[in-house]
PDB file of C-alpha atoms in Angstrom:
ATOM      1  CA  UNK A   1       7.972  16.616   9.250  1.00 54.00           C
ATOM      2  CA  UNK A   2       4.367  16.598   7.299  1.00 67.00           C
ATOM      3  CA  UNK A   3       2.241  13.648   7.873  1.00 87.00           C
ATOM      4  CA  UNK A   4       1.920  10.798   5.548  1.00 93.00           C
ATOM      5  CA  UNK A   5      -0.826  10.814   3.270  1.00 96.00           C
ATOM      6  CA  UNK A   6      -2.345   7.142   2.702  1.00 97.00           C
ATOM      7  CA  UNK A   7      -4.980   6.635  -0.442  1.00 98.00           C
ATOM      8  CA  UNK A   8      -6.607   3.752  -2.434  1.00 98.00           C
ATOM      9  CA  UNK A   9      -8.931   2.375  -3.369  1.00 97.00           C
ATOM     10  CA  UNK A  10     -10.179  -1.253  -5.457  1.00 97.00           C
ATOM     11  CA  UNK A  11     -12.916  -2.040  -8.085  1.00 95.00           C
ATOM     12  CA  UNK A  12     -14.469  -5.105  -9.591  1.00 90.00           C
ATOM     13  CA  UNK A  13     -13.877  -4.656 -13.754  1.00 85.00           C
ATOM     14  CA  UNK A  14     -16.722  -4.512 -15.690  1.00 83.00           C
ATOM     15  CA  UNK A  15     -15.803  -8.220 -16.857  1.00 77.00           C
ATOM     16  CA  UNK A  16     -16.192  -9.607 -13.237  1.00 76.00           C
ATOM     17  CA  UNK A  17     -19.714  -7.231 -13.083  1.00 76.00           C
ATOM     18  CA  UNK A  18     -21.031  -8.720 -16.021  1.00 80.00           C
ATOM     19  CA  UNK A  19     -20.352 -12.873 -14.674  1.00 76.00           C
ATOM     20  CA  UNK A  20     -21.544 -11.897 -11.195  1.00 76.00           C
ATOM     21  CA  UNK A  21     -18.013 -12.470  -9.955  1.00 80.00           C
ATOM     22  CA  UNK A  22     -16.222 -11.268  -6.891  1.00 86.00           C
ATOM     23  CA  UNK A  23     -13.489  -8.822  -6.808  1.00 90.00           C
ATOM     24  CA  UNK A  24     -10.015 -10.782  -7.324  1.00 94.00           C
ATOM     25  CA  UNK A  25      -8.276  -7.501  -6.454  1.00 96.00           C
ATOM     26  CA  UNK A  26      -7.653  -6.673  -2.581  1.00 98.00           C
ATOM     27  CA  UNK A  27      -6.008  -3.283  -0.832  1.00 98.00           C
ATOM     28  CA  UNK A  28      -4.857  -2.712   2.499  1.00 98.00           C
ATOM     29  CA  UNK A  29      -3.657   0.746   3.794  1.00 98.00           C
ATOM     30  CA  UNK A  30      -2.765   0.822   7.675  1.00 98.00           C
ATOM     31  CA  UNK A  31      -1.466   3.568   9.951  1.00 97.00           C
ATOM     32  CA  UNK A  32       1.248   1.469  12.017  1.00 97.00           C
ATOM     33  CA  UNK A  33       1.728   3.876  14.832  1.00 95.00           C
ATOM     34  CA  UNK A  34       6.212   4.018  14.989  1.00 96.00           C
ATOM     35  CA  UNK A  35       6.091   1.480  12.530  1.00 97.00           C
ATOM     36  CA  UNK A  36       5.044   4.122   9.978  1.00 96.00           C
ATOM     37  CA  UNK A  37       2.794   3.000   7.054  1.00 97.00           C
ATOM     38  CA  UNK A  38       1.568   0.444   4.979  1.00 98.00           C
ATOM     39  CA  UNK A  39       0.198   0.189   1.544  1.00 98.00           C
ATOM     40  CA  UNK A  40       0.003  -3.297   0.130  1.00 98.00           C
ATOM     41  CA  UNK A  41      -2.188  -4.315  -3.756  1.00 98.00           C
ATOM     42  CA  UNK A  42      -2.844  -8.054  -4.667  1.00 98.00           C
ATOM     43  CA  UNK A  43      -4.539  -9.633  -7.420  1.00 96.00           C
ATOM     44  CA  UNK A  44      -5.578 -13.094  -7.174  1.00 95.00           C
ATOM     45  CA  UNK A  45      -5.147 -15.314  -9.970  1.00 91.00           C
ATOM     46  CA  UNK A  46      -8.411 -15.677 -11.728  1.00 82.00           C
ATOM     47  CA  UNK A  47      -7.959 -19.281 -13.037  1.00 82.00           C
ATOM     48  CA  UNK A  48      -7.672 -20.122  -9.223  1.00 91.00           C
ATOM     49  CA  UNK A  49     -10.730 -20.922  -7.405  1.00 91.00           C
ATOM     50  CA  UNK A  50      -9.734 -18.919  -4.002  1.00 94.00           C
ATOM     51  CA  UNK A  51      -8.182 -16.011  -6.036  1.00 94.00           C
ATOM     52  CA  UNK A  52      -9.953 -13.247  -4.003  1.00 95.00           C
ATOM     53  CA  UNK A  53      -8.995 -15.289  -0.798  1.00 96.00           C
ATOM     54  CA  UNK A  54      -5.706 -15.576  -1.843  1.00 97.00           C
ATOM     55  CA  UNK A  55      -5.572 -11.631  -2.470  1.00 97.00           C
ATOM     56  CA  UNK A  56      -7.257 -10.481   0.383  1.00 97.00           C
ATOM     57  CA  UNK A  57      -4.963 -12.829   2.745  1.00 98.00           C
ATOM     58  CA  UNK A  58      -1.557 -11.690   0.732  1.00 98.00           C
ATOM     59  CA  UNK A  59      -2.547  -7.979   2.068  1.00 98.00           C
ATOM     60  CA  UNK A  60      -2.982  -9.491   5.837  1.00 98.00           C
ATOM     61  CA  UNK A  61      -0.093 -11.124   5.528  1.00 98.00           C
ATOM     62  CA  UNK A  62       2.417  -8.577   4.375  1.00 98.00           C
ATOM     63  CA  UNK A  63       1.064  -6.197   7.728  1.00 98.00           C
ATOM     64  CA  UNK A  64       0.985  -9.559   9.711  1.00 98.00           C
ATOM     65  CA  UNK A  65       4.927  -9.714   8.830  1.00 98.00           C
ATOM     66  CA  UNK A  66       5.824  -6.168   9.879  1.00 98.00           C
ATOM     67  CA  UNK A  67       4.100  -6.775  13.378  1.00 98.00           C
ATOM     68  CA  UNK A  68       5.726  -9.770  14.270  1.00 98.00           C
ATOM     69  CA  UNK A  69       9.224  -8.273  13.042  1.00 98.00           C
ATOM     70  CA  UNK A  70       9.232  -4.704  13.174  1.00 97.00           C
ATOM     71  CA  UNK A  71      11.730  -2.521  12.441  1.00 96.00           C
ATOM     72  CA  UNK A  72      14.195  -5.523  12.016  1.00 97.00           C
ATOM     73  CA  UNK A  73      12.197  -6.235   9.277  1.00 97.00           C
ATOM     74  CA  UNK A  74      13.059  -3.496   7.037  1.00 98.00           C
ATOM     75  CA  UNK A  75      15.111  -5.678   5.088  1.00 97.00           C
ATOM     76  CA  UNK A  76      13.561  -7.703   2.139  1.00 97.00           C
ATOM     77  CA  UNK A  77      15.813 -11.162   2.959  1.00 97.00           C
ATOM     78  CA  UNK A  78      13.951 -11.158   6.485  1.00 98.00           C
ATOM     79  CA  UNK A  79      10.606  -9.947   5.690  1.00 98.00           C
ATOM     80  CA  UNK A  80       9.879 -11.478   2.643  1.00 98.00           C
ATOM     81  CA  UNK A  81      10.473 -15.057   3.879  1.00 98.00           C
ATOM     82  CA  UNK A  82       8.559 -13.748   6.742  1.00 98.00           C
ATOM     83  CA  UNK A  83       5.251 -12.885   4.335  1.00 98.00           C
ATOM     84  CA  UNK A  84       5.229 -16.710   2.560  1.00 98.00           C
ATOM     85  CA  UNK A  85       5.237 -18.292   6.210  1.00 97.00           C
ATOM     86  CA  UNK A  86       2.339 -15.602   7.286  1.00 98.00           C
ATOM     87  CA  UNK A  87       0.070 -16.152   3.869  1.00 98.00           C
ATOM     88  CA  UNK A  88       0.435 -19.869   3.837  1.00 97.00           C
ATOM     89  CA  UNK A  89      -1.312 -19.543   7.610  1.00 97.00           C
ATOM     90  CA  UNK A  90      -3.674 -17.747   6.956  1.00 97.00           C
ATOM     91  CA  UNK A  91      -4.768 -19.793   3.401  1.00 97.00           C
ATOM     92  CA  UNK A  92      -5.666 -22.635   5.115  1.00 93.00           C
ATOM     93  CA  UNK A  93      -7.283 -24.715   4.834  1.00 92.00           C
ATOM     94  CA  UNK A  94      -7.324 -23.781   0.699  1.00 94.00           C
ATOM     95  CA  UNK A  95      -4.474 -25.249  -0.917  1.00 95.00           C
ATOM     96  CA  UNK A  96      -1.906 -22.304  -1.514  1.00 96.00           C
ATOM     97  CA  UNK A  97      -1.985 -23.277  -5.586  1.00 95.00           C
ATOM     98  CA  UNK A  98      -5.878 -22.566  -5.847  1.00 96.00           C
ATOM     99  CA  UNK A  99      -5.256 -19.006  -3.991  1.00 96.00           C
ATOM    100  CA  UNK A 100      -2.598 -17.635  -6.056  1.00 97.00           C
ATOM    101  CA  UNK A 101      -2.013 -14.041  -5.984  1.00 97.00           C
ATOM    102  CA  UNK A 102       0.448 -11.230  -6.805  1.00 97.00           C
ATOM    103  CA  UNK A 103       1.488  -8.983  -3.569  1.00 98.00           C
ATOM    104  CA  UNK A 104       2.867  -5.456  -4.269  1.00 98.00           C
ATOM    105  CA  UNK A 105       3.885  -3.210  -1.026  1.00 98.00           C
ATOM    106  CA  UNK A 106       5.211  -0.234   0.008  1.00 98.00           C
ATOM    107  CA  UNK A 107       6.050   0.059   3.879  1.00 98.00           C
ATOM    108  CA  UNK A 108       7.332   4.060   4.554  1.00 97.00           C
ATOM    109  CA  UNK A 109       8.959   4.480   8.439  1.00 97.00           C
ATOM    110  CA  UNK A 110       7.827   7.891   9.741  1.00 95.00           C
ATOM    111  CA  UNK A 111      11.530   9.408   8.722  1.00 94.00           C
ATOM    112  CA  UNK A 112      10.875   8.793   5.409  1.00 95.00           C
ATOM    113  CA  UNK A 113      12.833   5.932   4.965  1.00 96.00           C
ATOM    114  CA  UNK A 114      10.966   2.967   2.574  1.00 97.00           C
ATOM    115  CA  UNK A 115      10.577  -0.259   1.552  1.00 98.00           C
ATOM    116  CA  UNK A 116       8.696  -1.256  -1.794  1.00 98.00           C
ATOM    117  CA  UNK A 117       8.348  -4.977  -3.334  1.00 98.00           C
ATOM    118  CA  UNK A 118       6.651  -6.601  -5.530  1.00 97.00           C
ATOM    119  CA  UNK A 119       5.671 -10.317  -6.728  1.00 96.00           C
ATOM    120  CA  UNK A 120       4.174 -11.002 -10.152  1.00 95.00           C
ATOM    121  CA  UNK A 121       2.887  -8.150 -12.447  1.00 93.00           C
ATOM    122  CA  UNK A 122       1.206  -5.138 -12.303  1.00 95.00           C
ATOM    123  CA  UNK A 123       3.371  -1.864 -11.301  1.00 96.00           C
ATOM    124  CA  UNK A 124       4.943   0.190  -8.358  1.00 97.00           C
ATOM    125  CA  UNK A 125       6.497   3.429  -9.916  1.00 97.00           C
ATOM    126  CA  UNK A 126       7.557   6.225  -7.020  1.00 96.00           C
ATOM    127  CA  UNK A 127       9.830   8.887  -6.454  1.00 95.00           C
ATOM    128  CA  UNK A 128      12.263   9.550  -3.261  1.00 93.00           C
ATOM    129  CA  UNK A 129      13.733  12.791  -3.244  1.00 90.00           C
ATOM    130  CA  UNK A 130      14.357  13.656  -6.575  1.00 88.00           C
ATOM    131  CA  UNK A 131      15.103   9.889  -7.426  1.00 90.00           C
ATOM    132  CA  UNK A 132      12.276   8.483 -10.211  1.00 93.00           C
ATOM    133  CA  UNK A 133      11.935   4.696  -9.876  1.00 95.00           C
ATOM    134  CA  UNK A 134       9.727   2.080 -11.026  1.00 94.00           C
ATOM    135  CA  UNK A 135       9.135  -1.486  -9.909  1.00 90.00           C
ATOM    136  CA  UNK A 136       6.994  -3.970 -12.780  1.00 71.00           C
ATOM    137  CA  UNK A 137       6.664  -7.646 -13.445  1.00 57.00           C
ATOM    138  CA  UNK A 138       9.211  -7.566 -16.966  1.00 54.00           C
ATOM    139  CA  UNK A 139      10.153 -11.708 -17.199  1.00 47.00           C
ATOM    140  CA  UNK A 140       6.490 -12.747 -18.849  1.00 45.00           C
ATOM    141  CA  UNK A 141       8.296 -15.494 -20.707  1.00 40.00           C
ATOM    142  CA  UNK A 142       4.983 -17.522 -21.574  1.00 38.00           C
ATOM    143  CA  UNK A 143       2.080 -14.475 -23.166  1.00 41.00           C
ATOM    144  CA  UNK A 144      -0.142 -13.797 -19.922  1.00 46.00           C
ATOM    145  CA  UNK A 145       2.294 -16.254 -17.408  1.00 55.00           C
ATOM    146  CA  UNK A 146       2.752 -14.557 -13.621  1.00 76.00           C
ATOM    147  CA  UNK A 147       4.275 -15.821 -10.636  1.00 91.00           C
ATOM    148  CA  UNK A 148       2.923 -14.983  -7.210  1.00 96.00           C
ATOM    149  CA  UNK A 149       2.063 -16.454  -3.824  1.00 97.00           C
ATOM    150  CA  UNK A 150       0.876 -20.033  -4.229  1.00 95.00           C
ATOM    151  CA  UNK A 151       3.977 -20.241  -7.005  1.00 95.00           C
ATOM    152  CA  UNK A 152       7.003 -18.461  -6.201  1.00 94.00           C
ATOM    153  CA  UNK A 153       9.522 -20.624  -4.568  1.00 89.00           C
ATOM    154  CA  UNK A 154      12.713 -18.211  -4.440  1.00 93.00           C
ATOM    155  CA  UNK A 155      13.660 -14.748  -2.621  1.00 95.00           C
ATOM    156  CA  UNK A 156      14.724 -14.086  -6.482  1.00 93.00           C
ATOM    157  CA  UNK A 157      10.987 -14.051  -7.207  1.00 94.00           C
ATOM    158  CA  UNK A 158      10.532 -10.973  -5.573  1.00 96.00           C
ATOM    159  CA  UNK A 159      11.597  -7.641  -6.999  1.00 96.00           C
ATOM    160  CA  UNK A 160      12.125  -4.389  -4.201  1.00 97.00           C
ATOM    161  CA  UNK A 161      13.966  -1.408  -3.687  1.00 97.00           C
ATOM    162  CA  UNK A 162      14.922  -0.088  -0.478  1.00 97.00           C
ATOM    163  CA  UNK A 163      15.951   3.210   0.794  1.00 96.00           C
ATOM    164  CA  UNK A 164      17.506   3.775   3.873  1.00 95.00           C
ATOM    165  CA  UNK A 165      18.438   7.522   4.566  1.00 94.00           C
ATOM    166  CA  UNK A 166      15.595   9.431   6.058  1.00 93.00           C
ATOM    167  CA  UNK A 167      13.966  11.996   3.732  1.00 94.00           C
ATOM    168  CA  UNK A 168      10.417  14.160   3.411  1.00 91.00           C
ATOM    169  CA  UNK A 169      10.033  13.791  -0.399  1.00 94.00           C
ATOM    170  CA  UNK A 170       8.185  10.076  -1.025  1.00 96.00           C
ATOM    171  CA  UNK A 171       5.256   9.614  -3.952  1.00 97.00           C
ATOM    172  CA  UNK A 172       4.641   6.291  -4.181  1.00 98.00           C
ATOM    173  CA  UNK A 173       1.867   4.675  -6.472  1.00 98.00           C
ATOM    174  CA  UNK A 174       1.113   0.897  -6.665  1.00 98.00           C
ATOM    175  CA  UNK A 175      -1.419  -0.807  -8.975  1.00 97.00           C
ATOM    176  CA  UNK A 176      -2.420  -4.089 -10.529  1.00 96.00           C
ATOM    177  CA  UNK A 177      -2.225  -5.081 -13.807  1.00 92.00           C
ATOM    178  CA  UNK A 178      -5.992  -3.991 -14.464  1.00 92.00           C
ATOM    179  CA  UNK A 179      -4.252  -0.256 -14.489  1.00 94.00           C
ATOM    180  CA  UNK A 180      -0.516  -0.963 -15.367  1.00 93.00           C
ATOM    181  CA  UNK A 181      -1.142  -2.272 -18.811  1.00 91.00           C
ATOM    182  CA  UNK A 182      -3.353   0.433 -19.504  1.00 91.00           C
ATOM    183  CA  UNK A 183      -0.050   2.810 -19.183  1.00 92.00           C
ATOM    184  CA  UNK A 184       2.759   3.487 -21.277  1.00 91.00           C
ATOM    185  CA  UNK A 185       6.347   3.899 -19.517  1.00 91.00           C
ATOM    186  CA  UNK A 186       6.762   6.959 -21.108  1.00 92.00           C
ATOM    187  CA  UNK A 187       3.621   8.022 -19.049  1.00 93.00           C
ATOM    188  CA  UNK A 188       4.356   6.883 -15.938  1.00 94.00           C
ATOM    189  CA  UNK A 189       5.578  10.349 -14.665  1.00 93.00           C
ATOM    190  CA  UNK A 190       3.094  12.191 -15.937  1.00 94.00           C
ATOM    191  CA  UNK A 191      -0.361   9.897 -14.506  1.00 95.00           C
ATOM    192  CA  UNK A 192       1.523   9.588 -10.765  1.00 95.00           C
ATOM    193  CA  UNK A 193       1.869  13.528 -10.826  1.00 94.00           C
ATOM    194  CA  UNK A 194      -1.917  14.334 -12.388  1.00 96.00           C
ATOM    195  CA  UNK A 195      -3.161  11.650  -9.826  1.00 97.00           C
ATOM    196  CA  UNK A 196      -1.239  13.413  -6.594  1.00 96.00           C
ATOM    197  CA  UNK A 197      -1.915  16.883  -7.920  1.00 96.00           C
ATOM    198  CA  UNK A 198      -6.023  15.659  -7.532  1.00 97.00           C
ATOM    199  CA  UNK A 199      -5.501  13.197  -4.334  1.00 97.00           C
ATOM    200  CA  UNK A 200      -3.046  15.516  -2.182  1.00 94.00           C
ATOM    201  CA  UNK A 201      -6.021  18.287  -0.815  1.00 95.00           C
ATOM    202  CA  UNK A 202      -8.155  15.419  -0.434  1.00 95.00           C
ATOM    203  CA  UNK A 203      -9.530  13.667   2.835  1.00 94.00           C
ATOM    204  CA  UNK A 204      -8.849   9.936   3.047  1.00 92.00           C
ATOM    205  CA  UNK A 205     -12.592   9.541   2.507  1.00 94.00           C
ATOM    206  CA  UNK A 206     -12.713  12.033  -0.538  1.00 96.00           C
ATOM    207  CA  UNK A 207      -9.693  10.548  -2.294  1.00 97.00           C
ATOM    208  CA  UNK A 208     -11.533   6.563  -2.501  1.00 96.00           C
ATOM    209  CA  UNK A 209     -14.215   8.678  -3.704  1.00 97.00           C
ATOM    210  CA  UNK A 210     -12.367  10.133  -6.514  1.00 97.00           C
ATOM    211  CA  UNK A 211     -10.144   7.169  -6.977  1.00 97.00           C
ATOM    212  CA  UNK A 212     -12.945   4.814  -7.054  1.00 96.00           C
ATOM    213  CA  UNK A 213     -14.621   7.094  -9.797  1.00 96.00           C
ATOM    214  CA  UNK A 214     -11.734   7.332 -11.993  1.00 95.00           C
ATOM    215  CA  UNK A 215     -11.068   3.286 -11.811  1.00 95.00           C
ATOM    216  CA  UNK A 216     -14.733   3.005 -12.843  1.00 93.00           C
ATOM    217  CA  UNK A 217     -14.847   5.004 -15.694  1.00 92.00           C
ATOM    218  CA  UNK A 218     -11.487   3.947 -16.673  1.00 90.00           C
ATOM    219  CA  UNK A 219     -11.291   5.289 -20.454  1.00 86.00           C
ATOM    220  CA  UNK A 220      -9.756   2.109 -22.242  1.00 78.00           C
ATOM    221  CA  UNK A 221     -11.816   0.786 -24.528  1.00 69.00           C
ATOM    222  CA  UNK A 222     -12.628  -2.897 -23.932  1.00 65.00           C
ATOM    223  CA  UNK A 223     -11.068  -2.794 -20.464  1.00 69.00           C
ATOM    224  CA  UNK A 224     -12.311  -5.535 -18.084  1.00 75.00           C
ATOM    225  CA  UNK A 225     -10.350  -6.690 -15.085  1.00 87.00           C
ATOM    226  CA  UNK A 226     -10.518  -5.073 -11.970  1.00 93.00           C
ATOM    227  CA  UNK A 227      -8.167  -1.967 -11.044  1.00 96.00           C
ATOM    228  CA  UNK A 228      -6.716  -1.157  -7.309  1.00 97.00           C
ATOM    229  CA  UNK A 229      -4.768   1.658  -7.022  1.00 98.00           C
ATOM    230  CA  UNK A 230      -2.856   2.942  -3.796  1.00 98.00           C
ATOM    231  CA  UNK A 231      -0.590   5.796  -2.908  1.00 98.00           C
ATOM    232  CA  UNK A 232       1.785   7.432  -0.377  1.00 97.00           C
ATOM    233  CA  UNK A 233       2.864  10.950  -0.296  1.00 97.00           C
ATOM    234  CA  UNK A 234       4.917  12.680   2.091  1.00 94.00           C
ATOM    235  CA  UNK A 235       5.944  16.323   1.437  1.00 88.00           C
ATOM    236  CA  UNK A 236       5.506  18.540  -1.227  1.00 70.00           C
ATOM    237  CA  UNK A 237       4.686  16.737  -4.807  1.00 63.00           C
ATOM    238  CA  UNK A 238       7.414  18.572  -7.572  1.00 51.00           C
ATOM    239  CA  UNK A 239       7.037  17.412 -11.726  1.00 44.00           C
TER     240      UNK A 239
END
């Protein structure tokens, strides 16, 4: 089976640049030996004082949950419970409302067999075989209103997908909001293949470079939150 390509990368938008603010995004990407991979995006609630903690500890979290559960965790109900208890830990002593964040994952086993969620906005879109499939915050009843950790009180929160037969055909891309809503659905297809046709002959190192490049020179006009983008590729990439 080809190996599992893991990319990403995060920058602060120009908006946080120009106030001298931190980065409210956070990524994680980890190698997790027979546990497979990990890819996990979080955006911390910028009206929140600890947004960038809560962000950075939603990403620690999610990989602190596989650990301590491991493959009996590949189910949503279990590890998604699992993920509030680990976050809430790890928040303190901030109060979980003042470190609200979204948390958008994908976990791949080495057979190909994977695991996406996602909590509040922003956008996982991926393809398994020949399946296309997206994942997106839709339920914005109230203009800019999110849910997240800090908020979300139900399993029913959540949104995830899960695929359980073993393949060698996975493109996964995650991204915040900073990206997402930058993107039309209809275009969804066409920016995950452009970005894997660019990232797939790169090195780990080369691909933040490029990532990080693109995210900076983002071409919306007037754009100014911060943009993380990850991805996972396993096999040959097809249009």
């Amino acid at each position: 089976m080809a190996a599992i390509q893991l990319f990403g990368a995060s920058v602060r938008g120009p908006a946080h640049i120009q106030d001298n603010l931190k980065n409210q995004d956070a990524l994680l990407l980890r190698r997790l030996g027979k546990l497979g991979c990990l890819a996990v995006v979080s955006d911390g609630m910028g009206s929140r004082p600890y947004a960038d903690v809560g962000a950075r500890y939603a990403c620690k979290a999610v990989q602190a949950a596989i650990k301590k559960l491991g493959h009996s965790g590949f189910n949503p109900k279990v590890l998604i419970p699992e993920i509030h208890r680990q976050w809430v830990q790890l928040v303190q002593p901030h109060r979980t409302q003042d470190a609200v964040t979204t948390c958008l994952f994908a976990w791949v086993l080495p057979d190909g067999r994977a695991l996406v969620a996602q909590l509040g906005d922003g956008l996982i879109y991926g393809r398994i075989n020949s399946c296309y499939w997206q994942l997106s915050q839709t339920d914005k009843a109230f203009g800019n209103a999110t849910t997240g950790l800090g908020i979300a009180r139900k399993l029913s929160d959540w949104r995830w997908l899960v695929f359980e037969e073993a393949t060698d055909s996975v493109e996964i891309s995650i991204m915040t909001d900073g990206i997402s809503d930058d993107l039309l659905p209809e275009s969804y297809c066409d920016f995950a293949a452009e970005v894997r046709k660019a990232l797939s002959p790169k090195s780990a190192r080369f691909a933040k470079k490029w990532i990080t490049h693109q995210l900076n020179n983002w071409p919306s006009p007037l754009h100014g939150d911060d943009k993380t983008f990850a991805a996972i590729y396993l096999g040959n990439g097809h249009g």
